[in-house]
Amino acid sequence: MTGLKNAFIAAIPFATIFLLSAIFQNWIVPGPSFEVLLDPPRSEVSIDSETKTNFSVVDTSPWPKQYMYDIALGADRVGGEGLPSGLSVELDPAICKGDSKGILSIETDSRAVPGSYTLQISGYGADGTQRSAFLLLDVHE
């Protein structure tokens, strides 16, 4: 019985190390991350006009971790090659760190084709993390 008791006591440090390793190596507590949020998620713009939408990059890392990498921001049309003709999108800032706010500017010109488009606003972390938000855009004359 004493041998079993000693084996159990000897295993406690290994079990503790395993548990702490699981917690801090992303097995139980997820690693550093972020989200991209738009406000509002729907926008209307007329041909030959401009609209602005607020965006936020929010650090969603659990304590004590923090997302420490640069995040490059970009926009593209869902289901198409590049942005629609006559439409331009600018994100300010184009590169940020977690917990940032910015402005998404959308401009159209006379080449813009009226219709509804879904734009994907993506954040690309320097560690390979990618997060996206979607903007429903109605372009009309």
Tab-separated table of N, CA and C in Angstrom:
chain	number	residue	atom	x	y	z
A	1	MET	N	0.811	-1.184	0.000
A	1	MET	CA	0.000	0.000	0.000
A	1	MET	C	0.861	1.257	0.000
A	2	THR	N	1.991	1.216	0.727
A	2	THR	CA	2.878	2.361	0.794
A	2	THR	C	3.443	2.673	-0.587
A	3	GLY	N	3.772	1.652	-1.394
A	3	GLY	CA	4.298	1.863	-2.745
A	3	GLY	C	3.283	2.561	-3.631
A	4	LEU	N	2.009	2.200	-3.524
A	4	LEU	CA	0.952	2.826	-4.300
A	4	LEU	C	0.772	4.282	-3.885
A	5	LYS	N	0.833	4.527	-2.577
A	5	LYS	CA	0.705	5.881	-2.053
A	5	LYS	C	1.858	6.744	-2.544
A	6	ASN	N	3.060	6.227	-2.507
A	6	ASN	CA	4.225	6.972	-2.982
A	6	ASN	C	4.141	7.250	-4.486
A	7	ALA	N	3.657	6.299	-5.261
A	7	ALA	CA	3.507	6.483	-6.708
A	7	ALA	C	2.480	7.588	-6.993
A	8	PHE	N	1.400	7.596	-6.232
A	8	PHE	CA	0.364	8.627	-6.398
A	8	PHE	C	0.926	10.010	-6.077
A	9	ILE	N	1.643	10.105	-4.973
A	9	ILE	CA	2.228	11.383	-4.565
A	9	ILE	C	3.263	11.842	-5.596
A	10	ALA	N	4.027	10.920	-6.141
A	10	ALA	CA	5.039	11.269	-7.141
A	10	ALA	C	4.386	11.747	-8.441
A	11	ALA	N	3.175	11.295	-8.753
A	11	ALA	CA	2.498	11.666	-9.995
A	11	ALA	C	1.859	13.046	-9.933
A	12	ILE	N	1.652	13.590	-8.758
A	12	ILE	CA	0.977	14.888	-8.614
A	12	ILE	C	1.713	16.011	-9.343
A	13	PRO	N	3.022	16.154	-9.218
A	13	PRO	CA	3.688	17.239	-9.957
A	13	PRO	C	3.532	17.100	-11.471
A	14	PHE	N	3.583	15.868	-11.995
A	14	PHE	CA	3.427	15.665	-13.433
A	14	PHE	C	2.018	16.019	-13.885
A	15	ALA	N	1.021	15.656	-13.100
A	15	ALA	CA	-0.361	15.999	-13.430
A	15	ALA	C	-0.568	17.507	-13.394
A	16	THR	N	0.036	18.174	-12.425
A	16	THR	CA	-0.075	19.629	-12.319
A	16	THR	C	0.582	20.307	-13.519
A	17	ILE	N	1.759	19.850	-13.884
A	17	ILE	CA	2.468	20.406	-15.041
A	17	ILE	C	1.652	20.186	-16.314
A	18	PHE	N	1.078	18.997	-16.493
A	18	PHE	CA	0.262	18.714	-17.668
A	18	PHE	C	-0.951	19.637	-17.723
A	19	LEU	N	-1.630	19.819	-16.597
A	19	LEU	CA	-2.814	20.665	-16.547
A	19	LEU	C	-2.466	22.115	-16.873
A	20	LEU	N	-1.410	22.641	-16.283
A	20	LEU	CA	-0.998	24.007	-16.577
A	20	LEU	C	-0.568	24.162	-18.037
A	21	SER	N	0.113	23.165	-18.556
A	21	SER	CA	0.516	23.189	-19.958
A	21	SER	C	-0.705	23.208	-20.865
A	22	ALA	N	-1.704	22.400	-20.551
A	22	ALA	CA	-2.931	22.363	-21.351
A	22	ALA	C	-3.637	23.709	-21.331
A	23	ILE	N	-3.664	24.354	-20.182
A	23	ILE	CA	-4.335	25.647	-20.070
A	23	ILE	C	-3.610	26.706	-20.886
A	24	PHE	N	-2.296	26.790	-20.743
A	24	PHE	CA	-1.553	27.867	-21.368
A	24	PHE	C	-1.016	27.554	-22.766
A	25	GLN	N	-1.217	26.378	-23.276
A	25	GLN	CA	-0.791	26.050	-24.629
A	25	GLN	C	-1.984	25.938	-25.572
A	26	ASN	N	-3.069	26.644	-25.283
A	26	ASN	CA	-4.240	26.748	-26.155
A	26	ASN	C	-5.101	25.489	-26.195
A	27	TRP	N	-4.913	24.552	-25.294
A	27	TRP	CA	-5.778	23.379	-25.296
A	27	TRP	C	-7.096	23.689	-24.615
A	28	ILE	N	-7.030	24.456	-23.544
A	28	ILE	CA	-8.240	24.819	-22.815
A	28	ILE	C	-8.563	26.293	-23.041
A	29	VAL	N	-7.608	27.163	-22.859
A	29	VAL	CA	-7.792	28.591	-23.089
A	29	VAL	C	-7.308	28.893	-24.503
A	30	PRO	N	-8.182	29.440	-25.374
A	30	PRO	CA	-7.751	29.727	-26.748
A	30	PRO	C	-6.632	30.760	-26.788
A	31	GLY	N	-5.913	30.774	-27.891
A	31	GLY	CA	-4.796	31.697	-28.051
A	31	GLY	C	-5.246	33.102	-28.400
A	32	PRO	N	-4.295	34.002	-28.541
A	32	PRO	CA	-4.601	35.389	-28.881
A	32	PRO	C	-5.348	35.473	-30.214
A	33	SER	N	-6.326	36.358	-30.282
A	33	SER	CA	-7.119	36.501	-31.490
A	33	SER	C	-7.748	37.893	-31.539
A	34	PHE	N	-8.449	38.187	-32.636
A	34	PHE	CA	-9.125	39.468	-32.812
A	34	PHE	C	-10.370	39.252	-33.668
A	35	GLU	N	-11.233	40.242	-33.711
A	35	GLU	CA	-12.415	40.242	-34.569
A	35	GLU	C	-12.476	41.578	-35.295
A	36	VAL	N	-13.089	41.569	-36.484
A	36	VAL	CA	-13.351	42.788	-37.244
A	36	VAL	C	-14.854	43.034	-37.180
A	37	LEU	N	-15.255	44.230	-36.763
A	37	LEU	CA	-16.670	44.574	-36.628
A	37	LEU	C	-16.985	45.816	-37.447
A	38	LEU	N	-18.171	45.857	-38.065
A	38	LEU	CA	-18.621	47.010	-38.840
A	38	LEU	C	-19.851	47.620	-38.194
A	39	ASP	N	-19.955	48.944	-38.286
A	39	ASP	CA	-21.120	49.632	-37.741
A	39	ASP	C	-21.492	50.781	-38.673
A	40	PRO	N	-22.565	50.696	-39.418
A	40	PRO	CA	-23.532	49.600	-39.495
A	40	PRO	C	-23.071	48.560	-40.511
A	41	PRO	N	-23.630	47.346	-40.450
A	41	PRO	CA	-23.241	46.298	-41.393
A	41	PRO	C	-23.948	46.417	-42.753
A	42	ARG	N	-24.760	47.440	-42.943
A	42	ARG	CA	-25.452	47.661	-44.214
A	42	ARG	C	-25.267	49.122	-44.607
A	43	SER	N	-25.018	49.379	-45.890
A	43	SER	CA	-24.781	50.738	-46.342
A	43	SER	C	-25.393	50.942	-47.719
A	44	GLU	N	-25.865	52.153	-47.985
A	44	GLU	CA	-26.381	52.517	-49.300
A	44	GLU	C	-25.530	53.644	-49.846
A	45	VAL	N	-25.250	53.584	-51.115
A	45	VAL	CA	-24.451	54.624	-51.747
A	45	VAL	C	-25.016	54.870	-53.144
A	46	SER	N	-25.052	56.122	-53.535
A	46	SER	CA	-25.534	56.492	-54.859
A	46	SER	C	-24.343	56.665	-55.792
A	47	ILE	N	-24.611	56.541	-57.093
A	47	ILE	CA	-23.556	56.777	-58.080
A	47	ILE	C	-23.116	58.229	-57.956
A	48	ASP	N	-21.825	58.476	-58.072
A	48	ASP	CA	-21.204	59.789	-57.882
A	48	ASP	C	-21.351	60.289	-56.450
A	49	SER	N	-21.272	59.378	-55.486
A	49	SER	CA	-21.337	59.807	-54.090
A	49	SER	C	-20.345	59.004	-53.259
A	50	GLU	N	-20.334	59.331	-51.985
A	50	GLU	CA	-19.427	58.665	-51.048
A	50	GLU	C	-20.192	58.369	-49.767
A	51	THR	N	-19.849	57.263	-49.129
A	51	THR	CA	-20.404	56.942	-47.820
A	51	THR	C	-19.276	56.445	-46.935
A	52	LYS	N	-19.456	56.604	-45.649
A	52	LYS	CA	-18.445	56.157	-44.686
A	52	LYS	C	-19.105	55.250	-43.663
A	53	THR	N	-18.377	54.237	-43.244
A	53	THR	CA	-18.836	53.291	-42.240
A	53	THR	C	-17.724	53.136	-41.212
A	54	ASN	N	-18.082	53.058	-39.967
A	54	ASN	CA	-17.097	52.834	-38.904
A	54	ASN	C	-16.747	51.356	-38.827
A	55	PHE	N	-15.501	51.076	-38.513
A	55	PHE	CA	-15.114	49.693	-38.229
A	55	PHE	C	-14.252	49.667	-36.986
A	56	SER	N	-14.230	48.506	-36.361
A	56	SER	CA	-13.409	48.297	-35.175
A	56	SER	C	-12.670	46.980	-35.312
A	57	VAL	N	-11.464	46.946	-34.809
A	57	VAL	CA	-10.725	45.698	-34.640
A	57	VAL	C	-10.641	45.503	-33.135
A	58	VAL	N	-11.179	44.380	-32.664
A	58	VAL	CA	-11.290	44.135	-31.238
A	58	VAL	C	-10.431	42.936	-30.857
A	59	ASP	N	-9.583	43.118	-29.871
A	59	ASP	CA	-8.762	42.024	-29.340
A	59	ASP	C	-9.664	41.121	-28.508
A	60	THR	N	-9.830	39.876	-28.939
A	60	THR	CA	-10.698	38.920	-28.232
A	60	THR	C	-9.890	37.868	-27.483
A	61	SER	N	-8.638	38.164	-27.228
A	61	SER	CA	-7.762	37.217	-26.531
A	61	SER	C	-8.200	37.046	-25.082
A	62	PRO	N	-8.145	35.811	-24.570
A	62	PRO	CA	-8.457	35.614	-23.151
A	62	PRO	C	-7.295	36.101	-22.293
A	63	TRP	N	-7.627	36.546	-21.096
A	63	TRP	CA	-6.587	36.982	-20.181
A	63	TRP	C	-5.694	35.807	-19.837
A	64	PRO	N	-4.439	35.870	-19.753
A	64	PRO	CA	-3.559	37.035	-19.772
A	64	PRO	C	-2.964	37.305	-21.143
A	65	LYS	N	-3.439	36.597	-22.164
A	65	LYS	CA	-2.867	36.749	-23.499
A	65	LYS	C	-3.346	38.039	-24.148
A	66	GLN	N	-2.592	38.498	-25.146
A	66	GLN	CA	-2.961	39.697	-25.873
A	66	GLN	C	-2.475	39.528	-27.298
A	67	TYR	N	-3.285	39.980	-28.273
A	67	TYR	CA	-2.887	39.878	-29.675
A	67	TYR	C	-1.859	40.967	-29.963
A	68	MET	N	-0.619	40.573	-30.234
A	68	MET	CA	0.488	41.514	-30.336
A	68	MET	C	0.962	41.775	-31.765
A	69	TYR	N	0.309	41.175	-32.756
A	69	TYR	CA	0.788	41.263	-34.131
A	69	TYR	C	0.101	42.397	-34.890
A	70	ASP	N	0.760	42.890	-35.934
A	70	ASP	CA	0.127	43.857	-36.825
A	70	ASP	C	-1.002	43.168	-37.586
A	71	ILE	N	-2.040	43.928	-37.900
A	71	ILE	CA	-3.192	43.422	-38.639
A	71	ILE	C	-3.355	44.293	-39.877
A	72	ALA	N	-3.227	43.692	-41.065
A	72	ALA	CA	-3.438	44.396	-42.332
A	72	ALA	C	-4.904	44.233	-42.720
A	73	LEU	N	-5.528	45.322	-43.116
A	73	LEU	CA	-6.945	45.310	-43.453
A	73	LEU	C	-7.131	45.454	-44.958
A	74	GLY	N	-8.147	44.770	-45.491
A	74	GLY	CA	-8.442	44.840	-46.915
A	74	GLY	C	-9.911	44.567	-47.178
A	75	ALA	N	-10.359	44.922	-48.379
A	75	ALA	CA	-11.759	44.723	-48.760
A	75	ALA	C	-11.823	44.067	-50.132
A	76	ASP	N	-12.801	43.185	-50.315
A	76	ASP	CA	-13.016	42.512	-51.593
A	76	ASP	C	-14.491	42.167	-51.709
A	77	ARG	N	-14.940	41.910	-52.913
A	77	ARG	CA	-16.333	41.530	-53.139
A	77	ARG	C	-16.483	40.025	-52.972
A	78	VAL	N	-17.541	39.610	-52.298
A	78	VAL	CA	-17.832	38.187	-52.143
A	78	VAL	C	-18.443	37.688	-53.448
A	79	GLY	N	-17.930	36.590	-53.970
A	79	GLY	CA	-18.478	35.992	-55.187
A	79	GLY	C	-18.053	36.683	-56.460
A	80	GLY	N	-16.988	37.429	-56.442
A	80	GLY	CA	-16.533	38.109	-57.640
A	80	GLY	C	-15.041	38.337	-57.599
A	81	GLU	N	-14.527	38.748	-58.737
A	81	GLU	CA	-13.099	39.064	-58.844
A	81	GLU	C	-12.911	40.547	-58.569
A	82	GLY	N	-12.388	40.897	-57.435
A	82	GLY	CA	-12.135	42.293	-57.104
A	82	GLY	C	-13.408	43.076	-56.850
A	83	LEU	N	-13.240	44.372	-56.649
A	83	LEU	CA	-14.374	45.246	-56.389
A	83	LEU	C	-15.151	45.510	-57.680
A	84	PRO	N	-16.452	45.783	-57.585
A	84	PRO	CA	-17.229	46.105	-58.785
A	84	PRO	C	-16.681	47.353	-59.480
A	85	SER	N	-16.858	47.423	-60.774
A	85	SER	CA	-16.407	48.567	-61.554
A	85	SER	C	-17.053	49.843	-61.023
A	86	GLY	N	-16.270	50.908	-60.938
A	86	GLY	CA	-16.777	52.190	-60.487
A	86	GLY	C	-16.892	52.328	-58.985
A	87	LEU	N	-16.389	51.374	-58.239
A	87	LEU	CA	-16.485	51.397	-56.779
A	87	LEU	C	-15.075	51.331	-56.197
A	88	SER	N	-14.778	52.196	-55.252
A	88	SER	CA	-13.480	52.131	-54.575
A	88	SER	C	-13.709	52.132	-53.069
A	89	VAL	N	-12.833	51.406	-52.363
A	89	VAL	CA	-12.934	51.252	-50.918
A	89	VAL	C	-11.587	51.605	-50.303
A	90	GLU	N	-11.621	52.395	-49.238
A	90	GLU	CA	-10.395	52.739	-48.518
A	90	GLU	C	-10.609	52.516	-47.026
A	91	LEU	N	-9.661	51.844	-46.405
A	91	LEU	CA	-9.699	51.608	-44.958
A	91	LEU	C	-8.636	52.477	-44.306
A	92	ASP	N	-9.028	53.233	-43.299
A	92	ASP	CA	-8.095	54.105	-42.594
A	92	ASP	C	-8.212	53.851	-41.097
A	93	PRO	N	-7.232	53.234	-40.475
A	93	PRO	CA	-5.918	52.858	-40.981
A	93	PRO	C	-5.972	51.525	-41.735
A	94	ALA	N	-4.985	51.311	-42.588
A	94	ALA	CA	-4.903	50.070	-43.351
A	94	ALA	C	-4.158	48.989	-42.577
A	95	ILE	N	-3.353	49.386	-41.599
A	95	ILE	CA	-2.637	48.453	-40.726
A	95	ILE	C	-2.832	48.937	-39.290
A	96	CYS	N	-3.169	48.016	-38.406
A	96	CYS	CA	-3.407	48.405	-37.010
A	96	CYS	C	-2.978	47.277	-36.084
A	97	LYS	N	-3.143	47.492	-34.811
A	97	LYS	CA	-2.968	46.455	-33.785
A	97	LYS	C	-4.331	46.222	-33.176
A	98	GLY	N	-4.465	45.230	-32.300
A	98	GLY	CA	-5.744	44.938	-31.671
A	98	GLY	C	-6.343	46.154	-30.989
A	99	ASP	N	-7.654	46.165	-30.833
A	99	ASP	CA	-8.414	47.256	-30.225
A	99	ASP	C	-8.157	48.583	-30.926
A	100	SER	N	-8.523	48.654	-32.201
A	100	SER	CA	-8.385	49.872	-33.002
A	100	SER	C	-9.734	50.225	-33.613
A	101	LYS	N	-9.908	51.493	-33.904
A	101	LYS	CA	-11.100	51.964	-34.592
A	101	LYS	C	-10.664	52.685	-35.848
A	102	GLY	N	-11.532	52.658	-36.872
A	102	GLY	CA	-11.187	53.328	-38.110
A	102	GLY	C	-12.412	53.627	-38.941
A	103	ILE	N	-12.160	54.153	-40.143
A	103	ILE	CA	-13.216	54.542	-41.071
A	103	ILE	C	-13.035	53.771	-42.374
A	104	LEU	N	-14.132	53.205	-42.853
A	104	LEU	CA	-14.192	52.553	-44.162
A	104	LEU	C	-14.922	53.517	-45.086
A	105	SER	N	-14.239	54.033	-46.108
A	105	SER	CA	-14.831	54.970	-47.062
A	105	SER	C	-15.124	54.243	-48.364
A	106	ILE	N	-16.331	54.440	-48.876
A	106	ILE	CA	-16.743	53.818	-50.125
A	106	ILE	C	-17.132	54.928	-51.085
A	107	GLU	N	-16.562	54.932	-52.290
A	107	GLU	CA	-16.879	55.934	-53.302
A	107	GLU	C	-17.327	55.240	-54.579
A	108	THR	N	-18.264	55.868	-55.261
A	108	THR	CA	-18.688	55.379	-56.568
A	108	THR	C	-18.487	56.497	-57.577
A	109	ASP	N	-18.398	56.107	-58.839
A	109	ASP	CA	-18.349	57.100	-59.907
A	109	ASP	C	-19.345	56.686	-60.987
A	110	SER	N	-19.317	57.371	-62.119
A	110	SER	CA	-20.312	57.147	-63.170
A	110	SER	C	-20.239	55.743	-63.771
A	111	ARG	N	-19.151	55.014	-63.569
A	111	ARG	CA	-19.034	53.647	-64.088
A	111	ARG	C	-19.707	52.611	-63.193
A	112	ALA	N	-20.148	53.012	-61.995
A	112	ALA	CA	-20.732	52.067	-61.037
A	112	ALA	C	-22.031	51.482	-61.594
A	113	VAL	N	-22.168	50.188	-61.439
A	113	VAL	CA	-23.370	49.485	-61.887
A	113	VAL	C	-24.309	49.336	-60.690
A	114	PRO	N	-25.554	49.856	-60.798
A	114	PRO	CA	-26.487	49.708	-59.682
A	114	PRO	C	-26.721	48.233	-59.342
A	115	GLY	N	-26.890	47.961	-58.061
A	115	GLY	CA	-27.150	46.600	-57.615
A	115	GLY	C	-26.745	46.427	-56.165
A	116	SER	N	-26.934	45.214	-55.673
A	116	SER	CA	-26.552	44.877	-54.303
A	116	SER	C	-25.284	44.039	-54.335
A	117	TYR	N	-24.363	44.386	-53.482
A	117	TYR	CA	-23.085	43.690	-53.398
A	117	TYR	C	-22.793	43.358	-51.937
A	118	THR	N	-22.069	42.276	-51.725
A	118	THR	CA	-21.580	41.936	-50.392
A	118	THR	C	-20.071	42.104	-50.411
A	119	LEU	N	-19.594	42.986	-49.535
A	119	LEU	CA	-18.152	43.203	-49.421
A	119	LEU	C	-17.637	42.487	-48.183
A	120	GLN	N	-16.466	41.872	-48.319
A	120	GLN	CA	-15.804	41.210	-47.207
A	120	GLN	C	-14.659	42.098	-46.754
A	121	ILE	N	-14.746	42.558	-45.518
A	121	ILE	CA	-13.689	43.363	-44.919
A	121	ILE	C	-12.883	42.422	-44.041
A	122	SER	N	-11.626	42.207	-44.396
A	122	SER	CA	-10.809	41.197	-43.706
A	122	SER	C	-9.622	41.823	-42.996
A	123	GLY	N	-9.288	41.230	-41.863
A	123	GLY	CA	-8.076	41.562	-41.129
A	123	GLY	C	-7.142	40.374	-41.215
A	124	TYR	N	-5.910	40.606	-41.628
A	124	TYR	CA	-4.911	39.553	-41.790
A	124	TYR	C	-3.809	39.788	-40.757
A	125	GLY	N	-3.777	38.958	-39.719
A	125	GLY	CA	-2.756	39.072	-38.691
A	125	GLY	C	-1.417	38.565	-39.188
A	126	ALA	N	-0.334	39.144	-38.683
A	126	ALA	CA	1.015	38.756	-39.086
A	126	ALA	C	1.335	37.315	-38.694
A	127	ASP	N	0.547	36.721	-37.783
A	127	ASP	CA	0.763	35.326	-37.393
A	127	ASP	C	-0.080	34.356	-38.222
A	128	GLY	N	-0.810	34.861	-39.240
A	128	GLY	CA	-1.625	34.001	-40.093
A	128	GLY	C	-3.100	33.983	-39.729
A	129	THR	N	-3.482	34.627	-38.645
A	129	THR	CA	-4.893	34.691	-38.255
A	129	THR	C	-5.639	35.586	-39.237
A	130	GLN	N	-6.813	35.139	-39.700
A	130	GLN	CA	-7.653	35.951	-40.578
A	130	GLN	C	-9.067	35.997	-40.011
A	131	ARG	N	-9.620	37.188	-39.909
A	131	ARG	CA	-10.990	37.382	-39.458
A	131	ARG	C	-11.669	38.338	-40.423
A	132	SER	N	-12.979	38.153	-40.643
A	132	SER	CA	-13.711	38.975	-41.608
A	132	SER	C	-15.046	39.433	-41.065
A	133	ALA	N	-15.498	40.547	-41.614
A	133	ALA	CA	-16.848	41.051	-41.399
A	133	ALA	C	-17.420	41.324	-42.788
A	134	PHE	N	-18.734	41.348	-42.886
A	134	PHE	CA	-19.375	41.496	-44.181
A	134	PHE	C	-20.255	42.740	-44.199
A	135	LEU	N	-20.198	43.461	-45.314
A	135	LEU	CA	-20.964	44.673	-45.497
A	135	LEU	C	-21.888	44.479	-46.684
A	136	LEU	N	-23.194	44.667	-46.470
A	136	LEU	CA	-24.163	44.611	-47.551
A	136	LEU	C	-24.263	46.000	-48.138
A	137	LEU	N	-23.952	46.140	-49.416
A	137	LEU	CA	-23.862	47.433	-50.069
A	137	LEU	C	-24.880	47.524	-51.182
A	138	ASP	N	-25.753	48.529	-51.140
A	138	ASP	CA	-26.737	48.790	-52.198
A	138	ASP	C	-26.290	50.014	-52.969
A	139	VAL	N	-25.969	49.821	-54.231
A	139	VAL	CA	-25.571	50.940	-55.104
A	139	VAL	C	-26.764	51.269	-55.986
A	140	HIS	N	-27.180	52.539	-55.975
A	140	HIS	CA	-28.318	52.951	-56.810
A	140	HIS	C	-28.004	54.297	-57.464
A	141	GLU	N	-28.786	54.605	-58.495
A	141	GLU	CA	-28.554	55.853	-59.237
A	141	GLU	C	-28.989	57.062	-58.466
